[in-house]
Coordinates of C-alpha atoms and ligand atoms in Angstrom, one line a residue:
M337 CA -25.3 11.9 4.7
Y338 CA -22.2 10.8 2.9
Y339 CA -18.6 11.9 3.5
I340 CA -16.4 11.3 0.4
G341 CA -12.6 11.5 0.2
I342 CA -10.6 11.6 -3.0
S343 CA -6.9 11.0 -3.6
A344 CA -5.8 11.6 -7.2
Y345 CA -3.5 13.1 -9.9
Y346 CA -0.1 12.0 -8.4
H347 CA -0.3 8.4 -7.2
E348 CA -2.9 5.7 -7.7
S349 CA -6.2 7.4 -7.6
S350 CA -8.8 6.3 -5.1
V351 CA -12.1 7.3 -3.6
F352 CA -13.7 6.5 -0.2
L353 CA -17.3 7.0 0.8
T354 CA -18.8 6.5 4.3
D355 CA -21.8 7.6 6.3
N356 CA -20.0 6.3 9.5
K357 CA -23.1 4.2 10.2
G358 CA -21.7 1.0 8.7
T359 CA -21.6 2.0 5.0
S360 CA -18.2 2.2 3.5
C361 CA -16.9 1.9 0.0
F362 CA -13.2 2.2 -1.0
L363 CA -12.5 2.2 -4.8
K364 CA -9.3 2.6 -6.8
K365 CA -9.4 3.9 -10.4
E366 CA -7.1 1.2 -11.5
S367 CA -9.8 -1.4 -10.8
F368 CA -12.0 0.1 -13.5
T369 CA -9.4 1.1 -16.1
R370 CA -7.1 -2.0 -15.6
I371 CA -4.1 0.4 -15.7
K372 CA -2.0 -0.3 -12.6
G373 CA -1.4 2.8 -10.5
D374 CA -3.8 4.9 -12.6
K375 CA -3.4 8.3 -11.2
N376 CA -5.9 10.3 -13.2
F377 CA -9.1 11.8 -11.9
P378 CA -11.4 8.9 -10.8
H379 CA -14.5 9.5 -12.9
R380 CA -15.5 5.9 -13.0
C381 CA -15.2 5.4 -9.3
L382 CA -17.5 8.4 -8.7
K383 CA -20.0 7.1 -11.3
F384 CA -20.0 3.8 -9.5
L385 CA -20.7 5.5 -6.2
I386 CA -23.4 7.7 -7.8
N387 CA -25.2 4.6 -9.2
T388 CA -24.7 2.5 -6.0
F389 CA -25.7 5.1 -3.4
D390 CA -27.9 7.3 -5.5
L391 CA -25.6 10.2 -4.7
K392 CA -26.8 13.8 -5.2
D393 CA -26.1 17.2 -3.7
E394 CA -28.7 16.6 -1.0
N395 CA -27.2 13.4 0.5
I396 CA -23.5 14.5 0.3
K397 CA -22.2 16.3 3.3
F398 CA -18.7 17.0 1.9
I399 CA -16.4 15.8 -0.8
S400 CA -12.9 16.3 0.5
F401 CA -9.7 16.3 -1.6
Y402 CA -6.6 14.8 0.1
E403 CA -4.4 17.9 -0.3
K404 CA -4.3 21.6 -1.2
P405 CA -3.9 21.7 -5.0
F406 CA -2.2 25.1 -5.4
K407 CA 0.1 24.6 -2.5
S408 CA 1.1 21.2 -3.8
W409 CA 1.9 22.7 -7.3
W410 CA 3.6 25.8 -5.9
E411 CA 6.0 24.2 -3.4
I412 CA 7.7 22.2 -6.2
F413 CA 7.6 25.2 -8.5
Y414 CA 9.1 27.5 -5.8
Y415 CA 12.0 25.1 -5.2
S416 CA 12.7 24.9 -9.0
I417 CA 12.8 28.6 -9.7
K418 CA 15.7 29.0 -7.2
N419 CA 17.9 27.6 -10.1
P420 CA 15.8 28.3 -13.2
W421 CA 18.4 27.7 -15.8
Q422 CA 19.7 24.5 -14.3
N423 CA 16.1 23.2 -13.8
K424 CA 14.5 24.7 -17.0
D425 CA 13.2 21.4 -18.5
F426 CA 11.6 20.5 -15.3
L427 CA 10.1 24.0 -14.8
I428 CA 8.7 24.1 -18.3
H429 CA 7.1 20.7 -17.8
H430 CA 5.7 21.9 -14.4
L431 CA 4.2 25.0 -15.9
K432 CA 2.7 23.1 -18.9
N433 CA 1.0 20.7 -16.4
F434 CA -0.6 23.4 -14.4
N435 CA -3.9 22.7 -16.3
N436 CA -3.7 18.9 -15.9
G437 CA -3.4 18.7 -12.1
S438 CA -5.5 18.9 -9.1
I439 CA -5.9 22.7 -9.4
F440 CA -9.0 22.0 -11.5
F441 CA -10.4 19.4 -9.0
Y442 CA -13.7 21.2 -8.6
T443 CA -14.2 21.4 -12.4
D444 CA -13.5 17.7 -12.7
I445 CA -16.0 16.9 -9.9
R446 CA -18.7 19.1 -11.7
K447 CA -18.3 17.0 -14.8
I448 CA -19.6 14.0 -12.9
I449 CA -22.0 15.4 -10.3
D450 CA -23.8 18.7 -9.8
I451 CA -22.7 19.7 -6.3
S452 CA -22.5 23.0 -4.4
R453 CA -19.1 24.5 -4.3
N454 CA -19.2 24.9 -0.5
K455 CA -19.4 21.1 -0.2
I456 CA -15.9 20.7 -1.7
I457 CA -13.2 21.0 0.9
Y458 CA -9.5 20.4 1.0
S459 CA -7.4 18.7 3.6
S460 CA -3.6 18.8 3.4
H461 CA -1.4 16.0 2.2
H462 CA 0.3 14.9 5.4
L463 CA -2.8 15.6 7.5
S464 CA -4.8 13.2 5.3
H465 CA -2.2 10.5 6.0
C466 CA -2.4 11.3 9.7
L467 CA -6.2 11.3 9.7
Y468 CA -6.3 7.9 8.0
G469 CA -4.0 6.7 10.8
L470 CA -6.3 8.1 13.4
S471 CA -9.2 6.1 12.0
V472 CA -7.6 2.7 12.7
V473 CA -6.8 3.2 16.5
K474 CA -8.9 3.7 19.6
N475 CA -7.8 6.1 22.3
I476 CA -6.4 8.4 19.7
S477 CA -4.7 10.8 22.1
D478 CA -2.4 8.0 23.3
Y479 CA -0.5 8.0 20.0
V480 CA 2.0 10.2 18.2
Y481 CA 1.4 10.3 14.4
I482 CA 4.3 10.2 12.1
T483 CA 4.0 10.7 8.3
C484 CA 6.9 10.0 6.0
D485 CA 6.7 9.8 2.2
G486 CA 8.3 11.1 -1.0
V487 CA 6.8 14.6 -0.8
G488 CA 3.4 16.1 -0.3
E489 CA 2.8 19.9 -0.5
G490 CA 6.5 20.4 0.0
E491 CA 6.6 18.3 3.2
T492 CA 8.5 15.0 3.5
M493 CA 8.2 14.1 7.2
S494 CA 5.6 15.3 9.8
I495 CA 4.9 14.6 13.4
Y496 CA 1.4 15.2 14.8
T497 CA -0.4 14.9 18.2
I498 CA -4.1 15.0 19.0
D499 CA -5.7 15.8 22.3
N500 CA -9.0 14.4 23.8
K501 CA -10.9 17.4 22.3
Y502 CA -9.8 16.3 18.9
K503 CA -7.4 19.2 18.4
I504 CA -4.7 18.1 15.9
K505 CA -1.3 19.8 16.2
K506 CA 1.6 19.4 13.8
I507 CA 4.7 19.6 16.1
W508 CA 7.5 19.1 13.5
T509 CA 8.0 19.0 9.7
N510 CA 10.8 18.3 7.3
F511 CA 10.7 19.9 3.9
Y512 CA 11.4 19.0 0.2
P513 CA 13.9 18.0 -1.1
N514 CA 15.1 16.4 2.2
S515 CA 13.2 13.2 1.6
I516 CA 14.2 9.7 2.7
G517 CA 11.3 8.5 0.4
L518 CA 12.8 10.1 -2.6
F519 CA 16.3 8.8 -1.6
Y520 CA 14.9 5.2 -1.6
S521 CA 13.0 5.8 -4.8
T522 CA 16.2 7.0 -6.5
I523 CA 18.0 3.9 -5.4
T524 CA 15.1 1.9 -6.8
D525 CA 15.5 3.7 -10.2
F526 CA 19.3 3.2 -10.1
L527 CA 18.9 -0.5 -9.7
G528 CA 16.6 -0.6 -12.7
F529 CA 13.3 -1.1 -11.0
E530 CA 10.2 1.1 -11.6
I531 CA 9.7 3.9 -9.0
N532 CA 6.5 3.4 -6.9
E533 CA 6.5 -0.3 -7.6
G534 CA 10.1 -1.5 -7.4
E535 CA 10.7 -0.3 -3.8
F536 CA 9.4 -3.7 -2.6
K537 CA 11.9 -5.4 -4.8
V538 CA 14.8 -3.3 -3.4
M539 CA 13.6 -4.3 0.1
S540 CA 13.6 -8.0 -0.8
L541 CA 16.9 -7.8 -2.6
S542 CA 18.5 -6.1 0.4
S543 CA 18.4 -9.3 2.4
F544 CA 20.8 -10.9 0.0
G545 CA 23.5 -8.3 0.4
K546 CA 25.7 -6.6 2.9
P547 CA 25.6 -2.8 3.6
T548 CA 29.1 -2.2 2.0
Y549 CA 28.0 1.2 0.6
K550 CA 26.6 2.4 3.8
N551 CA 29.3 5.0 4.6
Q552 CA 29.1 6.4 1.0
L553 CA 25.3 6.7 1.2
K554 CA 25.6 8.5 4.5
E555 CA 27.1 11.4 2.5
V556 CA 24.0 11.2 0.3
F557 CA 21.4 11.3 3.0
N558 CA 22.2 12.4 6.6
I559 CA 20.4 10.1 9.0
N560 CA 20.7 12.5 11.9
D561 CA 19.4 15.8 10.6
F562 CA 17.3 14.3 7.7
K563 CA 19.1 16.4 5.1
I564 CA 19.7 15.2 1.5
N565 CA 22.7 16.1 -0.6
M566 CA 21.2 17.2 -3.9
D567 CA 24.6 16.9 -5.7
Y568 CA 23.8 13.1 -6.0
F569 CA 20.3 13.6 -7.5
A570 CA 18.6 14.8 -10.6
F571 CA 14.8 14.4 -9.9
H572 CA 14.5 18.1 -9.3
K573 CA 15.7 19.0 -12.7
N574 CA 15.5 16.0 -15.0
L575 CA 12.2 14.4 -16.1
S576 CA 13.7 11.0 -17.0
K577 CA 16.4 10.5 -14.4
S578 CA 16.4 10.7 -10.7
F579 CA 20.2 10.5 -10.0
S580 CA 23.3 12.4 -11.0
K581 CA 26.8 11.4 -12.2
K582 CA 28.0 11.8 -8.7
L583 CA 25.9 8.9 -7.5
I584 CA 27.3 6.8 -10.3
N585 CA 30.8 7.7 -9.1
I586 CA 30.2 6.1 -5.7
L587 CA 27.9 3.2 -6.7
G588 CA 29.1 2.3 -10.2
D589 CA 27.0 1.7 -13.3
P590 CA 23.2 1.9 -13.0
Y591 CA 20.6 -0.4 -14.8
L592 CA 22.9 -3.5 -14.9
N593 CA 21.3 -6.9 -15.8
I594 CA 20.4 -8.3 -12.4
N595 CA 20.1 -11.8 -13.8
L596 CA 23.9 -12.1 -13.9
D597 CA 25.3 -13.3 -10.6
E598 CA 28.0 -10.7 -10.2
N599 CA 25.5 -7.9 -10.8
L600 CA 23.0 -9.4 -8.4
K601 CA 25.6 -9.5 -5.6
K602 CA 26.6 -5.9 -6.2
Y603 CA 23.1 -4.6 -6.4
A604 CA 22.1 -6.6 -3.3
D605 CA 24.9 -4.8 -1.5
I606 CA 23.6 -1.4 -2.7
A607 CA 20.0 -2.3 -1.7
S608 CA 21.2 -3.5 1.7
S609 CA 23.1 -0.2 2.2
A610 CA 20.0 1.9 1.2
Q611 CA 17.8 -0.2 3.5
V612 CA 20.2 0.5 6.4
I613 CA 20.1 4.2 5.7
L614 CA 16.3 4.1 5.6
E615 CA 16.1 2.1 8.9
E616 CA 18.6 4.3 10.8
T617 CA 16.8 7.5 9.5
M618 CA 13.4 6.1 10.7
E619 CA 14.9 5.1 14.0
N620 CA 16.0 8.7 14.5
L621 CA 12.6 10.0 13.3
V622 CA 10.7 7.7 15.7
K623 CA 13.0 8.7 18.6
K624 CA 12.4 12.4 17.7
A625 CA 8.6 11.9 17.7
I626 CA 8.7 10.1 21.1
Q627 CA 11.0 12.8 22.6
M628 CA 8.8 15.7 21.3
S629 CA 5.4 14.2 22.1
G630 CA 6.2 12.2 25.3
K631 CA 4.2 9.3 23.7
K632 CA 5.6 5.9 23.1
K633 CA 2.7 4.6 20.9
I634 CA 3.1 5.4 17.3
V635 CA 1.0 5.4 14.1
L636 CA 3.2 5.6 11.0
T637 CA 1.8 6.5 7.6
G638 CA 3.1 7.7 4.2
G639 CA 4.5 5.5 1.5
V640 CA 7.8 4.9 3.4
A641 CA 5.7 2.9 6.0
L642 CA 5.1 0.2 3.4
N643 CA 8.7 -0.9 4.0
C644 CA 7.7 -3.8 6.3
K645 CA 11.4 -4.9 6.8
M646 CA 12.0 -1.5 8.4
I647 CA 9.0 -1.9 10.7
H648 CA 10.3 -5.3 11.8
N649 CA 13.9 -4.1 12.5
L650 CA 12.7 -1.0 14.3
S651 CA 10.7 -3.2 16.7
K652 CA 13.9 -5.0 17.7
L653 CA 15.3 -1.7 19.1
N654 CA 12.5 -1.6 21.8
I655 CA 12.2 2.1 21.6
F656 CA 8.3 2.2 21.5
E657 CA 5.4 0.4 23.2
E658 CA 3.4 0.0 20.0
L659 CA 3.8 0.9 16.3
I660 CA 0.9 0.6 13.9
V661 CA 1.1 1.0 10.2
P662 CA -2.5 1.1 8.8
P663 CA -3.3 -1.3 5.9
S664 CA -3.0 1.4 3.2
P665 CA -0.5 4.0 4.5
G666 CA 0.4 5.5 1.0
D667 CA -1.5 8.2 -0.9
S668 CA -4.2 5.8 -2.0
G669 CA -5.3 5.3 1.6
S670 CA -5.4 9.1 2.0
A671 CA -8.8 9.1 0.3
I672 CA -9.9 7.6 3.7
G673 CA -8.0 10.3 5.5
A674 CA -9.6 13.0 3.4
S675 CA -13.1 11.6 4.2
N676 CA -12.1 11.7 7.9
F677 CA -11.1 15.3 7.4
A678 CA -14.7 15.9 6.1
Y679 CA -16.2 14.0 9.0
L680 CA -14.1 16.0 11.6
N681 CA -15.0 19.2 9.8
E682 CA -18.7 18.5 10.4
N683 CA -18.6 16.8 13.8
K684 CA -15.7 18.6 15.5
D685 CA -15.3 16.2 18.4
K686 CA -15.5 12.8 16.5
T687 CA -13.4 11.0 14.0
L688 CA -14.2 8.0 11.9
N689 CA -13.3 4.6 13.3
L690 CA -12.5 2.2 10.4
N691 CA -10.6 -0.6 12.0
S692 CA -11.1 -2.9 9.0
I693 CA -9.0 -4.2 6.2
F694 CA -12.1 -4.9 4.1
L695 CA -13.8 -1.6 3.3
G696 CA -15.7 -2.8 0.3
P697 CA -17.5 -2.8 -2.1
K698 CA -19.3 -6.2 -1.8
K699 CA -18.7 -8.5 -4.8
E700 CA -22.4 -8.7 -5.6
I701 CA -22.6 -4.9 -5.9
I702 CA -19.6 -4.9 -8.2
N703 CA -21.2 -7.6 -10.4
K704 CA -24.7 -6.4 -10.6
K705 CA -24.6 -6.7 -14.4
N706 CA -22.4 -9.9 -14.6
N707 CA -23.9 -13.4 -14.5
K708 CA -21.5 -15.7 -12.7
N709 CA -22.9 -18.7 -14.5
D710 CA -21.9 -17.4 -17.9
L711 CA -18.3 -17.7 -17.0
F712 CA -18.0 -20.3 -14.2
L713 CA -19.4 -23.7 -13.4
K714 CA -20.2 -24.6 -9.8
I715 CA -18.3 -27.8 -9.0
N716 CA -18.8 -28.5 -5.3
L717 CA -20.6 -31.9 -4.9
T718 CA -21.9 -31.1 -1.4
D719 CA -22.7 -28.0 0.7
E720 CA -19.3 -28.3 2.2
F721 CA -17.7 -26.3 -0.6
I722 CA -14.9 -24.8 1.6
T723 CA -13.8 -28.4 2.5
E724 CA -13.8 -29.3 -1.2
A725 CA -11.6 -26.2 -1.9
A726 CA -9.2 -27.3 1.0
N727 CA -9.1 -30.8 -0.6
K728 CA -7.9 -29.3 -3.8
L729 CA -5.2 -27.3 -2.0
I730 CA -3.9 -30.4 -0.2
D731 CA -3.8 -32.2 -3.6
G732 CA -1.4 -29.5 -4.8
E733 CA -3.8 -27.3 -6.8
I734 CA -3.4 -23.5 -6.9
I735 CA -6.8 -21.8 -6.4
T736 CA -8.1 -18.2 -6.3
S737 CA -10.4 -16.5 -3.9
Y738 CA -13.1 -14.0 -4.7
Y739 CA -15.5 -13.4 -1.8
G740 CA -16.6 -10.9 0.9
L741 CA -15.7 -7.2 0.8
T742 CA -12.7 -5.9 -1.2
E743 CA -9.5 -5.2 0.6
V744 CA -8.2 -1.7 1.2
G745 CA -4.5 -1.2 0.6
P746 CA -1.9 -2.7 -1.9
R747 CA -2.0 -6.3 -0.6
S748 CA -4.5 -9.1 -1.3
L749 CA -5.5 -10.2 2.2
G750 CA -7.5 -13.3 1.5
N751 CA -10.7 -12.1 -0.1
T752 CA -9.1 -11.5 -3.5
S753 CA -6.1 -13.8 -3.5
I754 CA -4.2 -16.7 -5.0
F755 CA -3.6 -19.6 -2.6
C756 CA -1.5 -22.7 -2.5
D757 CA -0.5 -25.1 0.2
A758 CA 2.7 -23.8 1.7
K759 CA 3.8 -27.3 2.6
N760 CA 3.8 -28.3 -1.1
K761 CA 7.2 -27.2 -2.5
N762 CA 6.2 -27.8 -6.1
S763 CA 3.0 -25.7 -5.8
V764 CA 4.9 -22.9 -4.1
S765 CA 7.6 -22.9 -6.8
N766 CA 5.0 -23.2 -9.6
L767 CA 3.1 -20.2 -8.2
N768 CA 6.1 -18.0 -7.7
I769 CA 8.0 -18.7 -10.9
N770 CA 5.5 -19.9 -13.5
I771 CA 2.3 -18.3 -12.5
K772 CA 3.3 -15.0 -10.8
K773 CA 6.6 -14.7 -12.7
R774 CA 8.1 -12.8 -9.8
E775 CA 11.8 -12.0 -9.4
H776 CA 13.6 -15.1 -7.9
F777 CA 14.7 -13.0 -4.9
Q778 CA 11.1 -12.1 -3.9
P779 CA 9.6 -14.4 -1.3
L780 CA 5.9 -15.4 -1.1
A781 CA 3.8 -14.5 1.9
P782 CA 2.2 -17.0 4.3
I783 CA -1.3 -16.8 5.8
L784 CA -2.5 -18.8 8.8
L785 CA -4.8 -18.8 11.8
E786 CA -3.9 -16.5 14.7
E787 CA -4.0 -19.6 17.0
D788 CA -1.1 -21.2 15.1
F789 CA 1.1 -18.1 14.7
Q790 CA 3.4 -18.7 17.7
K791 CA 4.1 -22.3 16.7
Y792 CA 5.8 -21.1 13.6
F793 CA 6.8 -17.4 14.1
S794 CA 8.2 -14.9 16.5
I795 CA 7.5 -11.2 16.7
N796 CA 7.9 -8.3 19.1
S797 CA 4.5 -7.7 20.7
S798 CA 4.8 -3.9 19.9
I799 CA 4.0 -4.6 16.2
V800 CA 1.8 -7.6 16.4
K801 CA -1.3 -5.7 15.2
N802 CA 0.2 -5.2 11.8
L803 CA 0.1 -9.0 11.1
E804 CA -3.6 -8.7 10.3
W805 CA -2.7 -7.0 7.1
M806 CA 0.9 -8.1 6.3
G807 CA 2.2 -4.7 7.6
T808 CA 5.4 -6.2 9.0
L809 CA 7.8 -9.1 8.7
C810 CA 8.3 -11.6 11.5
D811 CA 10.9 -14.3 12.3
A812 CA 10.5 -17.9 11.3
N813 CA 10.8 -20.4 14.1
K814 CA 12.5 -23.8 13.9
E815 CA 9.2 -25.5 13.4
L816 CA 8.6 -23.5 10.2
Y817 CA 11.8 -24.8 8.7
K818 CA 10.7 -28.4 9.1
N819 CA 7.8 -28.4 6.6
Y820 CA 7.4 -24.9 5.2
S821 CA 10.9 -23.8 4.3
S822 CA 10.0 -22.7 0.8
I823 CA 8.2 -19.6 2.1
I824 CA 11.1 -18.4 4.3
H825 CA 13.1 -15.5 2.9
V826 CA 16.9 -15.7 2.9
D827 CA 17.2 -13.7 6.1
G828 CA 14.8 -16.0 8.0
T829 CA 11.8 -13.7 7.9
C830 CA 8.3 -13.9 6.4
R831 CA 5.7 -11.3 5.6
T832 CA 3.0 -13.2 7.4
Q833 CA -0.7 -12.5 7.7
I834 CA -2.8 -13.9 10.6
I835 CA -6.6 -14.5 10.3
K836 CA -8.7 -13.8 13.4
D837 CA -12.3 -13.4 12.0
E838 CA -14.0 -16.7 12.6
H839 CA -16.8 -15.8 10.2
S840 CA -14.6 -15.2 7.2
I841 CA -14.2 -17.8 4.5
T842 CA -10.4 -17.6 4.7
Y843 CA -10.7 -18.6 8.4
K844 CA -12.9 -21.5 7.6
L845 CA -10.6 -22.6 4.7
L846 CA -7.6 -22.6 7.0
K847 CA -9.5 -24.6 9.6
E848 CA -10.4 -27.2 6.9
L849 CA -6.8 -27.2 5.7
K850 CA -5.6 -27.8 9.3
K851 CA -7.8 -30.9 9.6
Q852 CA -6.1 -32.3 6.6
G853 CA -2.5 -31.7 7.9
S854 CA -1.4 -28.3 6.7
E855 CA -1.6 -25.1 8.7
I856 CA -0.3 -22.5 6.3
L857 CA -1.3 -21.2 2.9
V858 CA 0.7 -19.1 0.5
N859 CA -1.2 -15.9 -0.2
T860 CA -0.4 -13.7 -3.1
S861 CA -2.3 -11.0 -4.9
F862 CA -4.8 -12.1 -7.5
N863 CA -3.3 -10.3 -10.5
I864 CA -0.9 -10.7 -13.3
S865 CA 2.4 -8.9 -12.9
K866 CA 2.0 -5.2 -13.7
D867 CA -1.8 -5.5 -13.8
P868 CA -4.1 -4.3 -11.0
V869 CA -5.8 -6.9 -8.7
V870 CA -9.0 -8.3 -10.2
F871 CA -12.2 -6.3 -9.6
D872 CA -15.2 -7.8 -11.3
L873 CA -16.1 -11.4 -12.3
F874 CA -14.9 -10.7 -15.9
D875 CA -11.4 -9.8 -14.5
V876 CA -11.5 -13.0 -12.4
Y877 CA -12.3 -15.1 -15.5
V878 CA -9.7 -13.4 -17.8
N879 CA -7.0 -13.5 -15.2
M880 CA -7.6 -17.2 -14.3
R881 CA -7.4 -18.1 -18.0
R882 CA -4.2 -16.2 -18.5
L883 CA -2.6 -17.6 -15.3
N884 CA -3.8 -21.1 -16.2
I885 CA -5.6 -21.5 -12.8
K886 CA -8.9 -23.5 -12.9
F887 CA -10.5 -23.1 -9.5
V888 CA -12.0 -20.2 -7.6
L889 CA -13.6 -20.1 -4.2
M890 CA -16.6 -17.7 -4.0
D891 CA -19.1 -16.7 -1.3
D892 CA -21.6 -19.4 -2.3
G893 CA -19.6 -22.2 -3.8
F894 CA -16.4 -23.6 -5.4
Y895 CA -16.2 -22.9 -9.1
Q896 CA -14.3 -23.8 -12.2
T897 CA -13.8 -21.6 -15.3
K898 CA -15.9 -22.5 -18.2
D899 CA -14.6 -22.9 -21.8
I900 CA -16.3 -20.1 -23.7
Ligands
FE2_2035 FE1 2.0 11.0 0.6

């Protein structure tokens, strides 16, 4: 029997299916529609699952939605009607969108599959985050579970515990609009970056600045009691702007051209100040969770947990024994949490254990109808095709990877990546500036074998687990500066990924690379800026042509794009 979780309507829409007997399939709607962050109901993901797993009413145990639709709608509405005239545009929009949201989830499901109503169940927003976190750790009662995001069902921060009988208890909550996530998103908007995408840019930019606006921003968000000062914001009443004139009064003009040096310096200082506010808030939240639960092991979920600089800096305070951020802590990963809610609903004393960054689907399932040979030419001259790919990397080529199961979460973790030799400064620069066209202040991420990690990097052992999926930063050692300086961020950190699985192609590729004198690859997501990561072979072909990359390493060989 299958347990299916769905996250949709507000952030990137996703679906997860499992039977907890080894079958798992995580899909994002954006993979099918090619619209990054597509949040609409995931019809095509469900159709894919129906075709692949022959889904019908009889073999589905539950379909679980990641939150309670009416509660989610009502909580924002309820806040807005406290000041109906001030918030009237927002209110009218909210009322008009009643019909377009998750309230009609069951109707949307029935358009795709004929399923009994009693098989549709609803988790709650923060509980889904928490239940995804539960699925990535063993000894679940050893941990306290913190969720921190923009807002979900009117909640912005939650702390949960779970006992050995699988009883989950919410022990503390903070409520909308008091949201450190919305505070950080507002700064993202202020600096001219896109909300839900640009937060990573703010984090990178912060390393170039000094927190000169920290005291002013402490008036905007109180790091001690987690209260927001709404005088500085407009997201509760304005559909196109998240901040008010009062924020402009303390930070100056918004949306300046960041390519001018004087603006870059100023905006880096604002980003640095916002980052400090975020980090000090999270420090206090973690301390509160430890104090309330008596547990010093933490699982952190919610979109805020994607701020890996914050994770790294928190670890330096030595206030916890362990902190784990699962690979997809945002709303997309909550599809997995929702399926865990369904599983727990049925089994009562068991939860899913999904300690993997690759939750599918397999590339051959995705490409049932695509013929690889129509688009690509196999070019390896021997069976040692991974060695031949390593040779190309050493020669300075940039290559892509497309093998194994698909990654869960926002980052390409080797199976669907673009690689270059991190030792080769020209390749690194070409990849960052000409191919990926990233902002000059955004660093590229390194990937290496676990056995080589300590030679080049340092990290507090409490967060080391997160290195398997780029969930944290770590510090560069002197050895890294000798040959790999082009991948080190201005603050001496890297968003490193380690590879442990000896059977994976990425592991074998790194081993071959090592034999030829380089131990680190640059690993960046296999997409064009503002597009989703590639999904099927056709996406691979089109993206490679557009990016002007010739070579792709697949499960069964090393290929080159054909001229068609
Ligand atoms: Fe959330």
